[in-house]
Amino acid sequence: MAVNVPGLAAVVVFDIVILVIGIWASRKSKKVEKTCAGTKSEVAIVGGRNINVLVGIFTMTATWVGGGYILGTAEAVYSPSQGLIWAMGPPAYLTNFVLGGLFFAKPMRSKRYVTMLDPFQHRYGNMLTATLLLPALMSDILWVACILAALVALPAVADVSHTINLNQTIGTSWVGELKLEDAGKWADEMLLLALGGLAYQALYQRILSAASSAQAQLSLEQWLRLQASERELQWVIRISVLVVGLAGTGLAFGDDSVFGLWLVSSDLLYCVLFPQLICVLHCGFANSYGAFSGFTMGLLLRALSGEPLLGIPAVILYPGWREVHGVIVQYFPFRTLAMLASLTGVIAVSWLVQLGFYHKLIPQSWDLLGAFEEKTKGQEEEVPVPLEEKNNILNTKL
């Protein structure tokens, strides 16, 4: 396949423009940072909470519309086994934005959280929150791999004659077909993108190093000592970005499917972290015991279902499974099953444990996680803090 030189040159120029804009924005942000009332870490993570509506629209769009979104959608459309009907990114992310604005934005902003993991830390404590960090961190590594895989794929611009032959071959089938036996897999992937993204750190922080910022706060301020300097926190963020980038680079060269990495990057968020986020924000009786039970159930079911992209064999074979090119593919909505099991585990175990402690069916000495001893403190910490007038106006507009 010949390389389209003008196309390759356009890609190089495009990347250089992005780099120049990034350097310019970085220098300008340092000047603007001095006028912000918040700390340096808050400015770095949430932009000083003073992003206007126009910039907010672009940054929210950029949360999802990247290399993985564009090339992943193109890969699905032109794949002979999929087609346009399997390119569920646009409708899924539209649903994601609507649900996020209706049910998640207000409780997160009203309490001035800095990262998505803050509500978990306030209710469950540091250790359990650190455990919940792992799926988010893994998701970011896979997302970086998806972006880098898309970047690597860009220079391989096909020759025009090759593209014409491809269009003549599959021109009548690019829309794709959704068979009844494939409906479970289609619905599972649609819900994965639409709901799994609601537990994605960048959706709330709108910056590139979102998950690394959460990692920095937990690993430094909470694990090493209670108070860390702004300089130390900034360095932990930089190191975390480097580590996540290197890990993502290694995964990017291990697989050439941008669409596959795109899906897997939201996998653990959907199966494990999404039900946890629902409960911590909208379920008043959720506690550490329920959270740990739901985390274990969701992670176990997802791991036993297998993941061909990461070389994890399937132990549980759900109805409708098939062997494609020597690899077992699950057509049952197993991810949704794992998510529902995790959600049920959090709610059921939390309610039963709370019932046991409140009615003294379980001795107080058995409260090993201190969930009920810290209940009053946690509620006091979660009392909404009055926002600045600027933030109230921004919330109303958004």
Short mmCIF file of C-alpha atoms in Angstrom, two decimals, residues 107-353:
data_model
loop_
_atom_site.label_atom_id
_atom_site.label_comp_id
_atom_site.label_asym_id
_atom_site.label_seq_id
_atom_site.Cartn_x
_atom_site.Cartn_y
_atom_site.Cartn_z
CA PRO A 107 -23.68 16.91 43.31
CA MET A 108 -20.06 16.98 42.18
CA ARG A 109 -19.87 20.77 41.75
CA SER A 110 -22.06 21.75 44.71
CA LYS A 111 -19.56 20.19 47.13
CA ARG A 112 -16.53 21.58 45.30
CA TYR A 113 -14.90 18.23 44.68
CA VAL A 114 -11.55 18.38 42.94
CA THR A 115 -11.46 14.81 41.60
CA MET A 116 -14.06 12.17 40.95
CA LEU A 117 -12.71 10.11 43.86
CA ASP A 118 -13.33 12.80 46.47
CA PRO A 119 -16.87 11.62 47.39
CA PHE A 120 -15.51 8.10 47.91
CA GLN A 121 -12.77 9.42 50.15
CA HIS A 122 -15.22 11.43 52.25
CA ARG A 123 -17.54 8.48 52.81
CA TYR A 124 -15.36 5.37 52.65
CA GLY A 125 -11.95 6.61 53.77
CA ASN A 126 -8.52 6.46 52.19
CA MET A 127 -7.80 2.75 51.87
CA LEU A 128 -11.01 1.74 50.08
CA THR A 129 -10.77 4.81 47.86
CA ALA A 130 -7.24 3.80 46.91
CA THR A 131 -8.65 0.43 45.85
CA LEU A 132 -11.31 2.12 43.72
CA LEU A 133 -8.55 4.18 42.13
CA LEU A 134 -7.10 1.12 40.39
CA PRO A 135 -9.90 0.67 37.79
CA ALA A 136 -9.75 4.40 37.00
CA LEU A 137 -5.98 4.28 36.63
CA MET A 138 -6.14 1.19 34.40
CA SER A 139 -8.78 2.89 32.29
CA ASP A 140 -6.56 5.91 31.76
CA ILE A 141 -3.64 3.73 30.73
CA LEU A 142 -5.84 1.99 28.15
CA TRP A 143 -7.21 5.35 26.99
CA VAL A 144 -3.66 6.61 26.42
CA ALA A 145 -2.96 3.41 24.49
CA CYS A 146 -6.03 4.07 22.36
CA ILE A 147 -4.93 7.64 21.59
CA LEU A 148 -1.38 6.56 20.74
CA ALA A 149 -2.63 3.70 18.57
CA ALA A 150 -4.75 6.21 16.68
CA LEU A 151 -1.74 8.52 16.31
CA VAL A 152 0.39 5.66 14.96
CA ALA A 153 -2.35 4.77 12.48
CA LEU A 154 -2.58 8.30 11.07
CA PRO A 155 0.58 8.24 8.88
CA ALA A 156 -0.58 5.08 7.16
CA VAL A 157 -2.78 7.05 4.79
CA ALA A 158 -4.01 4.75 2.07
CA ASP A 159 -3.47 5.47 -1.59
CA VAL A 160 -6.50 6.90 -3.42
CA SER A 161 -6.72 3.92 -5.79
CA HIS A 162 -6.70 1.55 -2.82
CA THR A 163 -9.50 3.53 -1.18
CA ILE A 164 -11.55 3.52 -4.37
CA ASN A 165 -11.21 -0.26 -4.68
CA LEU A 166 -12.24 -0.63 -1.04
CA ASN A 167 -15.31 1.53 -1.56
CA GLN A 168 -16.29 -0.46 -4.65
CA THR A 169 -15.96 -3.69 -2.71
CA ILE A 170 -17.99 -2.83 0.38
CA GLY A 171 -19.92 0.21 -0.81
CA THR A 172 -23.24 -1.59 -0.45
CA SER A 173 -22.56 -2.96 3.04
CA TRP A 174 -20.94 -0.07 4.91
CA VAL A 175 -24.15 0.54 6.87
CA GLY A 176 -23.81 -2.90 8.42
CA GLU A 177 -26.40 -5.28 9.79
CA LEU A 178 -27.66 -5.98 13.30
CA LYS A 179 -28.83 -9.56 13.65
CA LEU A 180 -30.98 -10.74 16.52
CA GLU A 181 -28.23 -12.99 17.86
CA ASP A 182 -25.86 -9.99 17.90
CA ALA A 183 -28.25 -7.67 19.75
CA GLY A 184 -26.83 -8.53 23.18
CA LYS A 185 -23.28 -7.62 22.17
CA TRP A 186 -24.43 -4.41 20.49
CA ALA A 187 -26.47 -3.29 23.51
CA ASP A 188 -23.60 -4.18 25.85
CA GLU A 189 -21.11 -2.04 23.94
CA MET A 190 -23.58 0.83 23.61
CA LEU A 191 -24.22 0.90 27.37
CA LEU A 192 -20.50 0.50 28.00
CA LEU A 193 -19.72 3.75 26.19
CA ALA A 194 -22.80 5.68 27.33
CA LEU A 195 -22.70 4.77 31.05
CA GLY A 196 -19.08 3.77 31.57
CA GLY A 197 -17.94 7.23 30.56
CA LEU A 198 -19.91 8.70 33.48
CA ALA A 199 -17.23 7.31 35.80
CA TYR A 200 -14.38 8.74 33.71
CA GLN A 201 -12.25 11.27 35.55
CA ALA A 202 -11.72 13.54 32.54
CA LEU A 203 -15.46 14.06 32.21
CA TYR A 204 -15.39 15.92 35.51
CA GLN A 205 -11.96 17.49 35.41
CA ARG A 206 -11.72 18.22 31.65
CA ILE A 207 -7.97 18.04 31.59
CA LEU A 208 -5.61 15.51 30.05
CA SER A 209 -3.98 14.33 33.28
CA ALA A 210 -7.23 13.81 35.17
CA ALA A 211 -6.67 10.34 36.59
CA SER A 212 -3.08 11.15 37.41
CA SER A 213 -4.27 14.11 39.48
CA ALA A 214 -6.47 11.83 41.55
CA GLN A 215 -3.55 9.46 41.95
CA ALA A 216 -1.34 12.31 43.10
CA GLN A 217 -3.74 13.42 45.82
CA LEU A 218 -4.22 9.92 47.16
CA SER A 219 -0.64 8.74 46.97
CA LEU A 220 0.91 11.86 48.44
CA GLU A 221 -1.50 13.75 50.67
CA GLN A 222 -3.27 10.75 52.15
CA TRP A 223 -0.74 7.90 52.10
CA LEU A 224 2.49 9.67 52.98
CA ARG A 225 1.23 12.47 55.20
CA LEU A 226 -1.84 14.60 55.69
CA GLN A 227 -0.39 17.82 54.31
CA ALA A 228 1.75 17.98 51.19
CA SER A 229 3.17 21.12 49.67
CA GLU A 230 1.88 22.42 46.36
CA ARG A 231 5.29 21.87 44.79
CA GLU A 232 5.33 18.20 45.85
CA LEU A 233 1.81 17.67 44.54
CA GLN A 234 2.73 19.19 41.19
CA TRP A 235 5.75 16.89 40.87
CA VAL A 236 3.67 13.81 41.70
CA ILE A 237 1.21 14.83 38.97
CA ARG A 238 4.05 15.18 36.44
CA ILE A 239 5.55 11.82 37.37
CA SER A 240 2.12 10.15 37.24
CA VAL A 241 1.50 11.52 33.75
CA LEU A 242 4.86 10.12 32.63
CA VAL A 243 4.19 6.68 34.12
CA VAL A 244 0.69 6.47 32.64
CA GLY A 245 2.03 7.60 29.27
CA LEU A 246 4.78 4.98 29.20
CA ALA A 247 2.40 2.20 30.23
CA GLY A 248 -0.11 3.28 27.59
CA THR A 249 2.63 3.38 24.96
CA GLY A 250 3.51 -0.24 25.68
CA LEU A 251 -0.10 -1.32 25.23
CA ALA A 252 -0.54 0.80 22.09
CA PHE A 253 2.09 -1.22 20.19
CA GLY A 254 0.59 -4.50 21.36
CA ASP A 255 -2.64 -4.22 19.38
CA ASP A 256 -3.59 -2.43 16.15
CA SER A 257 -7.35 -2.14 16.83
CA VAL A 258 -8.21 1.41 17.86
CA PHE A 259 -11.87 0.43 18.25
CA GLY A 260 -10.96 -2.45 20.56
CA LEU A 261 -8.78 -0.28 22.82
CA TRP A 262 -11.50 2.37 22.76
CA LEU A 263 -14.02 -0.09 24.20
CA VAL A 264 -11.69 -1.72 26.71
CA SER A 265 -10.65 1.67 28.13
CA SER A 266 -14.17 2.13 29.51
CA ASP A 267 -14.65 -1.51 30.49
CA LEU A 268 -13.68 -1.46 34.17
CA LEU A 269 -15.28 1.95 34.62
CA TYR A 270 -18.62 0.54 33.51
CA CYS A 271 -18.43 -2.78 35.34
CA VAL A 272 -16.86 -1.64 38.61
CA LEU A 273 -16.70 2.13 39.11
CA PHE A 274 -20.00 3.30 37.58
CA PRO A 275 -22.22 1.46 40.12
CA GLN A 276 -19.98 2.73 42.92
CA LEU A 277 -20.40 6.33 41.72
CA ILE A 278 -24.18 5.98 41.56
CA CYS A 279 -24.33 4.71 45.13
CA VAL A 280 -21.91 7.19 46.68
CA LEU A 281 -23.78 10.15 45.16
CA HIS A 282 -27.39 8.98 45.25
CA CYS A 283 -27.61 6.22 47.87
CA GLY A 284 -27.44 7.64 51.38
CA PHE A 285 -26.97 4.32 53.17
CA ALA A 286 -24.09 3.06 51.01
CA ASN A 287 -21.13 2.15 53.20
CA SER A 288 -17.65 0.66 52.97
CA TYR A 289 -18.83 -2.94 53.35
CA GLY A 290 -21.26 -2.64 50.46
CA ALA A 291 -18.71 -0.82 48.33
CA PHE A 292 -16.08 -3.50 48.86
CA SER A 293 -18.59 -6.29 48.16
CA GLY A 294 -19.82 -4.63 44.97
CA PHE A 295 -16.25 -3.96 43.84
CA THR A 296 -15.30 -7.61 44.36
CA MET A 297 -18.40 -8.97 42.61
CA GLY A 298 -18.07 -6.72 39.58
CA LEU A 299 -14.34 -7.25 39.18
CA LEU A 300 -14.61 -11.02 39.60
CA LEU A 301 -17.43 -11.43 37.09
CA ARG A 302 -15.64 -9.21 34.57
CA ALA A 303 -12.32 -11.02 34.94
CA LEU A 304 -13.91 -14.46 34.57
CA SER A 305 -15.65 -13.34 31.37
CA GLY A 306 -12.28 -12.93 29.64
CA GLU A 307 -10.80 -10.23 27.42
CA PRO A 308 -9.14 -11.32 24.14
CA LEU A 309 -7.48 -7.93 23.61
CA LEU A 310 -5.50 -8.32 26.85
CA GLY A 311 -5.00 -12.07 26.49
CA ILE A 312 -7.32 -12.99 29.39
CA PRO A 313 -9.10 -16.32 28.70
CA ALA A 314 -12.82 -16.67 29.36
CA VAL A 315 -13.70 -18.95 32.28
CA ILE A 316 -17.45 -18.28 32.19
CA LEU A 317 -19.01 -19.01 28.81
CA TYR A 318 -22.31 -17.18 28.51
CA PRO A 319 -25.14 -18.23 26.16
CA GLY A 320 -24.44 -17.36 22.53
CA TRP A 321 -20.64 -17.39 22.74
CA ARG A 322 -18.72 -18.06 19.54
CA GLU A 323 -15.19 -18.89 18.55
CA VAL A 324 -13.90 -16.39 15.98
CA HIS A 325 -10.42 -17.04 14.55
CA GLY A 326 -9.57 -19.20 17.53
CA VAL A 327 -10.71 -16.58 20.06
CA ILE A 328 -13.82 -16.88 22.22
CA VAL A 329 -16.17 -13.91 21.74
CA GLN A 330 -19.04 -13.34 24.18
CA TYR A 331 -22.28 -12.15 22.55
CA PHE A 332 -24.18 -12.09 25.84
CA PRO A 333 -24.22 -8.64 27.57
CA PHE A 334 -21.76 -9.86 30.20
CA ARG A 335 -20.44 -6.40 31.02
CA THR A 336 -23.93 -5.18 31.88
CA LEU A 337 -24.42 -8.29 34.00
CA ALA A 338 -21.22 -7.52 35.92
CA MET A 339 -22.31 -3.90 36.39
CA LEU A 340 -25.75 -4.88 37.69
CA ALA A 341 -24.22 -7.48 40.00
CA SER A 342 -21.84 -4.86 41.38
CA LEU A 343 -24.67 -2.35 41.86
CA THR A 344 -26.83 -4.96 43.58
CA GLY A 345 -23.92 -5.96 45.80
CA VAL A 346 -23.31 -2.39 46.97
CA ILE A 347 -26.98 -1.72 47.74
CA ALA A 348 -27.85 -5.09 49.29
CA VAL A 349 -24.77 -5.49 51.49
CA SER A 350 -24.85 -1.84 52.58
CA TRP A 351 -28.50 -2.12 53.61
CA LEU A 352 -28.05 -5.42 55.43
CA VAL A 353 -24.93 -4.30 57.30
#
